[in-house]
Coordinates of C-alpha atoms in Angstrom, one line a residue:
M1 CA -73.5 90.2 119.7
R2 CA -74.9 86.8 120.8
R3 CA -72.4 84.2 121.8
P4 CA -72.5 80.9 119.7
A5 CA -74.6 78.2 121.3
T6 CA -72.7 75.5 123.2
D7 CA -73.2 71.8 122.4
E8 CA -75.6 71.6 125.2
E9 CA -77.8 74.5 124.2
R10 CA -77.8 73.7 120.4
L11 CA -80.7 71.7 119.1
A12 CA -79.6 68.4 117.6
G13 CA -80.3 68.3 113.8
Y14 CA -80.6 65.6 111.1
R15 CA -77.1 66.2 110.2
D16 CA -76.0 65.1 113.7
L17 CA -77.8 61.9 113.1
F18 CA -76.4 61.0 109.7
V19 CA -72.8 61.7 110.5
L20 CA -73.0 58.5 112.5
V21 CA -72.2 55.6 110.4
E22 CA -73.9 53.1 112.6
Y23 CA -77.2 55.2 112.6
R24 CA -77.0 55.5 108.8
A25 CA -76.7 51.6 108.6
V26 CA -79.4 50.8 111.1
F27 CA -81.8 53.4 109.6
T28 CA -81.3 52.1 106.0
A29 CA -81.5 48.5 107.2
S30 CA -84.9 49.4 108.9
V31 CA -86.2 51.2 105.9
L32 CA -85.4 48.2 103.7
S33 CA -87.2 45.8 106.1
W34 CA -90.2 48.1 106.4
I35 CA -90.6 48.6 102.8
G36 CA -90.1 44.7 102.3
D37 CA -92.8 44.0 104.9
Y38 CA -95.5 46.1 103.1
L39 CA -94.4 44.9 99.7
C40 CA -95.0 41.4 101.0
K41 CA -98.5 42.3 102.5
A42 CA -99.7 43.8 99.3
A43 CA -98.3 41.1 97.2
V44 CA -99.4 38.2 99.2
A45 CA -103.0 39.6 99.6
L46 CA -103.2 40.0 95.8
L47 CA -101.7 36.6 95.2
V48 CA -104.1 34.9 97.5
F49 CA -107.1 36.6 96.0
D50 CA -106.0 35.7 92.5
R51 CA -105.7 32.0 93.5
T52 CA -108.9 31.7 95.5
G53 CA -111.1 34.5 94.5
S54 CA -112.0 34.9 98.3
V55 CA -111.9 38.4 99.9
L56 CA -111.9 36.6 103.3
A57 CA -108.8 34.4 102.4
S58 CA -107.1 37.6 101.1
A59 CA -107.8 39.6 104.3
A60 CA -106.6 36.6 106.3
A61 CA -103.3 36.6 104.3
F62 CA -103.0 40.3 105.1
A63 CA -103.7 39.9 108.8
V64 CA -101.5 36.7 109.5
G65 CA -98.4 39.0 109.7
Y66 CA -99.8 40.6 112.8
L67 CA -100.5 37.3 114.6
P68 CA -96.8 36.8 115.9
W69 CA -97.1 40.2 117.8
L70 CA -100.6 39.2 119.3
T71 CA -99.3 35.7 120.4
A72 CA -95.6 35.2 121.1
G73 CA -94.4 38.8 120.7
P74 CA -92.9 39.4 124.2
L75 CA -91.6 35.8 124.4
L76 CA -89.7 36.2 121.1
A77 CA -88.5 39.6 122.2
A78 CA -86.9 38.0 125.2
V79 CA -84.9 35.8 123.0
A80 CA -83.4 39.0 121.5
E81 CA -81.7 39.8 124.9
R82 CA -79.9 36.5 125.0
Y83 CA -77.6 37.2 122.0
P84 CA -75.9 40.3 120.5
S85 CA -78.3 42.6 119.0
R86 CA -76.6 42.9 115.7
S87 CA -76.4 39.1 115.5
V88 CA -80.2 38.9 116.2
M89 CA -81.1 41.4 113.5
I90 CA -79.0 39.8 110.8
F91 CA -80.3 36.3 111.7
C92 CA -83.9 37.5 111.5
D93 CA -83.3 39.3 108.2
L94 CA -81.7 36.1 106.5
V95 CA -84.4 33.7 107.8
R96 CA -87.1 36.1 106.6
A97 CA -85.3 36.3 103.3
A98 CA -85.3 32.6 102.9
L99 CA -88.9 32.2 104.0
I100 CA -90.3 34.9 101.7
G101 CA -88.2 33.3 98.8
L102 CA -90.1 30.1 99.4
I103 CA -93.4 31.9 99.2
A104 CA -92.3 33.4 95.9
I105 CA -92.1 29.9 94.3
P106 CA -95.0 29.6 91.8
G107 CA -97.5 27.1 92.7
V108 CA -97.1 27.0 96.5
P109 CA -100.4 25.9 98.0
V110 CA -102.2 28.6 99.8
A111 CA -102.3 26.9 103.1
V112 CA -98.4 26.5 102.8
L113 CA -98.1 30.1 101.9
L114 CA -99.9 31.3 104.9
V115 CA -97.9 28.9 107.2
L116 CA -94.7 30.3 105.7
L117 CA -95.9 34.0 106.1
F118 CA -96.7 33.3 109.7
A119 CA -93.2 31.8 110.2
S120 CA -91.7 34.8 108.8
G121 CA -93.7 37.1 111.0
L122 CA -92.3 35.4 114.1
F123 CA -89.0 37.0 113.3
A124 CA -90.3 40.5 113.4
P125 CA -90.6 40.9 117.1
P126 CA -87.0 39.9 118.0
F127 CA -85.7 42.0 115.1
E128 CA -87.6 45.1 116.4
A129 CA -86.7 44.3 120.0
A130 CA -83.1 44.1 119.0
R131 CA -83.1 47.3 117.0
S132 CA -84.8 49.1 119.9
S133 CA -82.1 47.9 122.2
Q134 CA -79.3 48.9 119.9
L135 CA -80.3 52.5 119.2
P136 CA -79.6 53.8 122.7
H137 CA -76.1 52.6 122.2
I138 CA -75.8 54.6 118.9
L139 CA -77.8 57.7 119.8
T140 CA -77.2 59.5 122.9
G141 CA -78.7 62.6 124.7
D142 CA -81.1 64.6 122.5
L143 CA -80.1 62.6 119.4
Y144 CA -82.3 59.7 120.7
P145 CA -85.7 61.4 120.7
L146 CA -84.9 63.1 117.3
G147 CA -83.8 59.8 115.9
I148 CA -87.0 58.0 117.1
A149 CA -89.2 60.8 115.6
F150 CA -87.3 60.6 112.3
N151 CA -87.6 56.9 112.2
N152 CA -91.3 57.1 112.9
A153 CA -91.8 59.6 110.1
I154 CA -89.9 57.6 107.6
F155 CA -91.6 54.4 108.7
H156 CA -94.9 55.8 107.9
L157 CA -93.6 57.1 104.4
A158 CA -92.1 53.5 103.9
Q159 CA -95.7 52.1 104.7
V160 CA -97.3 54.3 101.9
F161 CA -94.5 53.6 99.5
G162 CA -94.4 50.0 100.3
Y163 CA -98.2 49.5 99.8
A164 CA -98.2 51.5 96.6
A165 CA -95.1 49.8 95.1
G166 CA -96.3 46.5 96.2
G167 CA -99.6 47.0 94.7
M168 CA -98.1 48.1 91.4
I169 CA -95.5 45.3 91.1
A170 CA -97.8 42.6 92.4
G171 CA -100.3 43.8 89.8
Y172 CA -97.8 42.9 87.3
N173 CA -96.1 39.9 89.0
P174 CA -96.7 39.2 92.6
H175 CA -93.8 36.6 92.5
A176 CA -91.4 39.4 91.5
A177 CA -92.7 41.6 94.4
L178 CA -92.0 38.8 96.8
L179 CA -88.4 38.2 95.5
L180 CA -87.9 42.0 95.8
N181 CA -89.0 41.8 99.4
A182 CA -86.5 38.9 100.0
G183 CA -83.9 41.1 98.5
T184 CA -84.6 43.9 100.9
F185 CA -83.9 41.6 103.8
V186 CA -80.7 40.5 102.4
G187 CA -79.6 44.1 101.9
S188 CA -80.5 44.8 105.4
A189 CA -78.4 42.1 106.8
F190 CA -75.4 43.2 104.7
L191 CA -75.6 46.7 105.9
L192 CA -75.8 45.6 109.6
R193 CA -73.0 43.2 109.3
R194 CA -70.7 45.7 107.4
Y195 CA -71.3 48.8 109.4
V196 CA -72.7 48.1 113.0
K197 CA -70.5 47.1 115.9
L198 CA -71.0 43.8 117.6
R199 CA -71.9 44.5 121.1
P200 CA -72.2 41.8 123.7
A201 CA -75.6 40.4 124.7
T202 CA -77.3 42.3 127.6
L203 CA -78.4 39.0 129.2
G204 CA -75.4 36.7 129.8
A205 CA -75.6 32.9 130.1
T206 CA -75.1 33.1 133.8
H207 CA -78.1 35.3 134.4
R208 CA -80.6 33.3 132.1
L209 CA -83.6 32.0 134.1
G210 CA -85.6 30.5 131.2
L211 CA -87.7 32.3 128.6
W212 CA -90.9 32.3 130.4
R213 CA -89.5 33.8 133.5
E214 CA -87.4 36.2 131.6
T215 CA -90.5 37.3 129.6
G216 CA -92.3 37.8 133.0
Q217 CA -89.5 39.9 134.1
G218 CA -90.1 42.2 131.0
Y219 CA -93.7 42.6 132.1
A220 CA -92.7 43.2 135.8
V221 CA -90.1 45.9 134.7
V222 CA -92.7 47.8 132.5
F223 CA -95.7 47.5 134.8
G224 CA -94.0 47.4 138.1
D225 CA -92.3 50.8 137.8
P226 CA -94.7 53.8 138.2
V227 CA -93.1 55.8 135.6
M228 CA -92.8 53.2 132.8
R229 CA -96.4 52.0 133.7
A230 CA -97.6 55.6 133.1
I231 CA -95.8 55.7 129.8
A232 CA -97.2 52.3 128.8
L233 CA -100.8 53.3 129.7
I234 CA -100.6 56.6 127.8
T235 CA -99.1 54.9 124.8
F236 CA -101.6 52.0 124.7
A237 CA -104.6 54.3 125.3
T238 CA -103.6 56.8 122.7
V239 CA -103.1 54.2 119.8
T240 CA -106.4 52.7 120.8
F241 CA -108.2 55.8 119.6
V242 CA -106.0 57.2 116.8
I243 CA -105.8 53.9 114.8
V244 CA -109.6 53.7 114.3
P245 CA -109.9 55.9 111.1
E246 CA -107.2 53.7 109.4
G247 CA -109.1 50.5 110.3
L248 CA -112.6 51.8 109.4
A249 CA -111.4 53.7 106.3
A250 CA -113.3 51.7 103.8
A251 CA -116.6 52.1 105.7
W252 CA -116.1 56.0 106.3
A253 CA -115.3 56.5 102.7
S254 CA -118.4 54.6 101.7
E255 CA -120.4 56.8 103.9
I256 CA -119.3 60.1 102.4
D257 CA -119.5 58.6 98.8
G258 CA -115.9 58.8 98.3
G259 CA -115.1 55.3 96.9
G260 CA -111.8 53.7 96.7
A261 CA -109.8 56.9 96.3
A262 CA -111.2 58.3 99.3
Q263 CA -110.4 55.1 101.4
G264 CA -106.8 55.4 100.3
L265 CA -106.5 59.1 101.2
I266 CA -108.1 58.4 104.5
M267 CA -105.6 55.6 105.2
A268 CA -102.6 57.7 104.0
A269 CA -103.6 60.7 106.1
N270 CA -102.4 59.6 109.5
P271 CA -99.0 58.4 108.2
L272 CA -98.7 61.6 106.3
G273 CA -99.4 63.8 109.5
V274 CA -96.9 61.6 111.5
A275 CA -94.3 62.3 108.7
I276 CA -94.9 66.0 108.7
G277 CA -94.8 66.3 112.4
G278 CA -91.7 64.0 112.8
L279 CA -89.6 65.8 110.1
I280 CA -90.5 69.3 111.0
L281 CA -92.0 70.0 114.5
T282 CA -89.9 67.5 116.4
R283 CA -86.7 69.2 115.2
L284 CA -87.9 72.5 116.7
L285 CA -88.5 71.4 120.3
R286 CA -86.1 70.6 123.0
S287 CA -86.1 67.4 124.8
R288 CA -87.6 69.0 128.1
T289 CA -90.2 70.7 126.1
R290 CA -91.3 67.4 124.4
T291 CA -91.5 65.7 127.9
R292 CA -93.7 68.4 129.3
L293 CA -96.1 68.2 126.4
I294 CA -96.8 64.4 126.8
R295 CA -99.8 65.0 129.0
P296 CA -101.5 67.6 126.9
L297 CA -100.7 65.8 123.7
A298 CA -102.2 62.6 125.1
I299 CA -105.5 64.4 125.5
L300 CA -105.2 66.2 122.2
A301 CA -104.6 63.0 120.2
P302 CA -108.3 61.6 120.6
L303 CA -109.7 65.1 120.9
T304 CA -108.7 65.9 117.2
L305 CA -111.1 63.2 116.0
V306 CA -114.1 64.0 118.2
P307 CA -115.3 66.5 115.4
A308 CA -116.1 63.3 113.4
L309 CA -119.4 63.4 115.3
L310 CA -120.4 66.4 113.0
D311 CA -120.2 64.0 109.9
P312 CA -117.7 66.2 108.1
P313 CA -117.0 65.8 104.3
L314 CA -113.9 64.2 103.0
A315 CA -111.8 67.4 103.2
G316 CA -112.7 67.5 106.8
V317 CA -112.0 63.9 107.6
L318 CA -108.7 64.2 105.9
L319 CA -107.9 67.3 108.1
L320 CA -108.9 65.5 111.3
V321 CA -107.0 62.3 110.6
T322 CA -103.9 64.3 109.5
A323 CA -104.0 66.3 112.7
S324 CA -104.1 63.3 114.8
G325 CA -101.0 62.0 113.0
V326 CA -99.2 65.3 113.8
V327 CA -100.0 65.0 117.4
M328 CA -98.8 61.4 117.5
S329 CA -95.5 62.3 115.9
L330 CA -94.7 64.6 118.8
L331 CA -96.2 62.2 121.6
L332 CA -94.8 58.9 120.8
P333 CA -91.1 59.9 120.5
A334 CA -91.2 62.0 123.7
A335 CA -92.9 59.0 125.5
Q336 CA -90.2 56.6 124.0
A337 CA -87.3 58.8 125.1
L338 CA -88.6 59.1 128.6
F339 CA -89.3 55.4 128.7
K340 CA -85.7 54.7 127.6
S341 CA -84.4 57.0 130.1
V342 CA -85.8 55.2 133.1
L343 CA -85.5 51.6 131.6
P344 CA -82.6 49.6 132.9
T345 CA -80.3 48.5 130.1
E346 CA -80.5 44.8 130.8
Y347 CA -84.1 44.8 130.2
R348 CA -84.4 47.0 127.1
A349 CA -85.3 44.4 124.5
R350 CA -87.9 42.5 126.7
A351 CA -89.4 45.9 127.7
F352 CA -89.6 47.2 124.2
G353 CA -91.1 43.9 123.2
V354 CA -93.9 44.3 125.7
M355 CA -94.5 47.8 124.5
N356 CA -94.6 46.7 120.8
S357 CA -97.0 43.8 121.5
G358 CA -99.1 46.0 123.7
I359 CA -99.5 48.5 120.7
Q360 CA -100.5 45.9 118.3
I361 CA -103.1 44.3 120.7
A362 CA -104.5 47.7 121.4
Q363 CA -104.8 48.6 117.8
G364 CA -106.4 45.2 116.9
T365 CA -108.9 45.3 119.7
A366 CA -109.9 49.0 118.9
I367 CA -110.5 48.1 115.2
L368 CA -112.6 45.0 116.1
A369 CA -114.7 46.9 118.7
T370 CA -115.3 50.0 116.5
G371 CA -116.1 47.8 113.6
A372 CA -118.7 45.9 115.6
L373 CA -120.3 49.3 116.6
S374 CA -120.3 50.4 113.0
E375 CA -122.7 47.6 112.2
R376 CA -125.3 49.5 114.3
F377 CA -124.2 53.2 114.0
S378 CA -122.7 55.3 111.3
T379 CA -118.8 55.2 111.1
S380 CA -118.4 58.9 111.7
T381 CA -120.5 58.7 114.9
V382 CA -118.7 55.7 116.2
I383 CA -115.2 57.3 115.6
G384 CA -116.3 60.6 117.2
A385 CA -118.0 58.9 120.1
W386 CA -115.1 56.5 120.6
C387 CA -112.5 59.3 120.6
G388 CA -114.7 61.4 122.9
A389 CA -114.7 58.4 125.4
G390 CA -110.9 58.5 124.9
V391 CA -110.6 62.2 125.9
V392 CA -112.3 61.3 129.1
L393 CA -110.2 58.1 129.7
M394 CA -107.0 60.2 129.0
F395 CA -107.8 62.6 131.9
F396 CA -107.6 59.5 134.2
V397 CA -104.6 58.1 132.7
I398 CA -102.4 61.1 132.5
F399 CA -102.5 61.9 136.2
R400 CA -99.8 59.3 136.9
P401 CA -96.1 60.1 137.8
L402 CA -93.8 60.7 134.8
V403 CA -90.8 61.7 136.9
R404 CA -89.2 59.8 139.7
P405 CA -88.6 61.6 143.0
E406 CA -85.1 59.9 143.3
P407 CA -83.1 57.8 141.0
S408 CA -83.9 54.1 141.8
V409 CA -81.3 51.7 142.9
P410 CA -81.2 48.7 140.7
S411 CA -81.5 45.2 142.3
S412 CA -81.0 41.8 141.0
D413 CA -84.7 41.2 140.7
P414 CA -86.7 43.6 138.5
A415 CA -89.9 42.7 140.3
E416 CA -88.4 43.8 143.6
R417 CA -86.9 46.9 142.1
T418 CA -90.1 48.0 140.5
R419 CA -92.4 47.5 143.5

């Protein structure tokens, strides 16, 4: 008769996550914020289009929410380390609720609306940095990668739901959709205030050096340490290739004569793959196995999209894009868990801010570059060739150390410690 597994041997499960009151609160607050964000994107894009009749203005309204990540993301993330994480998250939620509430007022000029939307987006980087910094305190051991994988899966489902609900509600009344978005931020703030412990800031007043220097320390920690640098490069390189089908979905759908329905299916395929992998496969693998798989998964992620060169029909396209999502559902949580394990606690918010901004920049650059190439070549050819180049690139990127030979000894200067 086989003896019962010990706590060390037993795989962590979702029940272990949800018995933790703080995790339930942070998770629910995050879901509310995610859904609210995508409700807002859908509602604002439709509202601006109705008001101006301009597709360009509508697209600009959709894209303006990403600008804070591309401009001041790491700097704003550094602010999050100066104050308790819970306080930062609550403050960001309440300010965003107020700004979105102003956008919901009928008759607000489009220029003012875009400024308010940009201002609201400025509070996303510190919120996400504070949440990333908070989670390792709540989830320990193998619960952390499992929680990250589950959060990633639900994030992508929230993206699909938020777009769908936002489109339906905004089609009826965009102002109501925006007020609902503001309500999600208020609900998030309440949950955080009621159920999450108040922990001290990781960067005390006596250790502050100025935001610019502190932001520079975040970059020094990430890119000065060989393990964290390798994880960052793998992450940035991978998303550079996997994001392309979503960004070129409209053109790809047009090439295969699929229309708007095909575009929606292509855009939803990657989030669906991430959800499937995050909810099912991650649960079946131990932490060490996931870490060992980082390198092969980094190659497999772009490789799954190389068959686009064969100009597949819609069913083939959906299969390829969904498969890339499944691979990402295993790769990113494993990389994040390894990143957390070697990241000094006092730099968590800044380092995660650097990572989040890098991901946004990599995705935006990839979509712009492949969009320009698609002006001269077919979309399927561009995606297949782009990801083929990604496979070659990943062979160079993955041959970097993912394990330190010895534990590093922290010093007072992150730049010195990570040389």
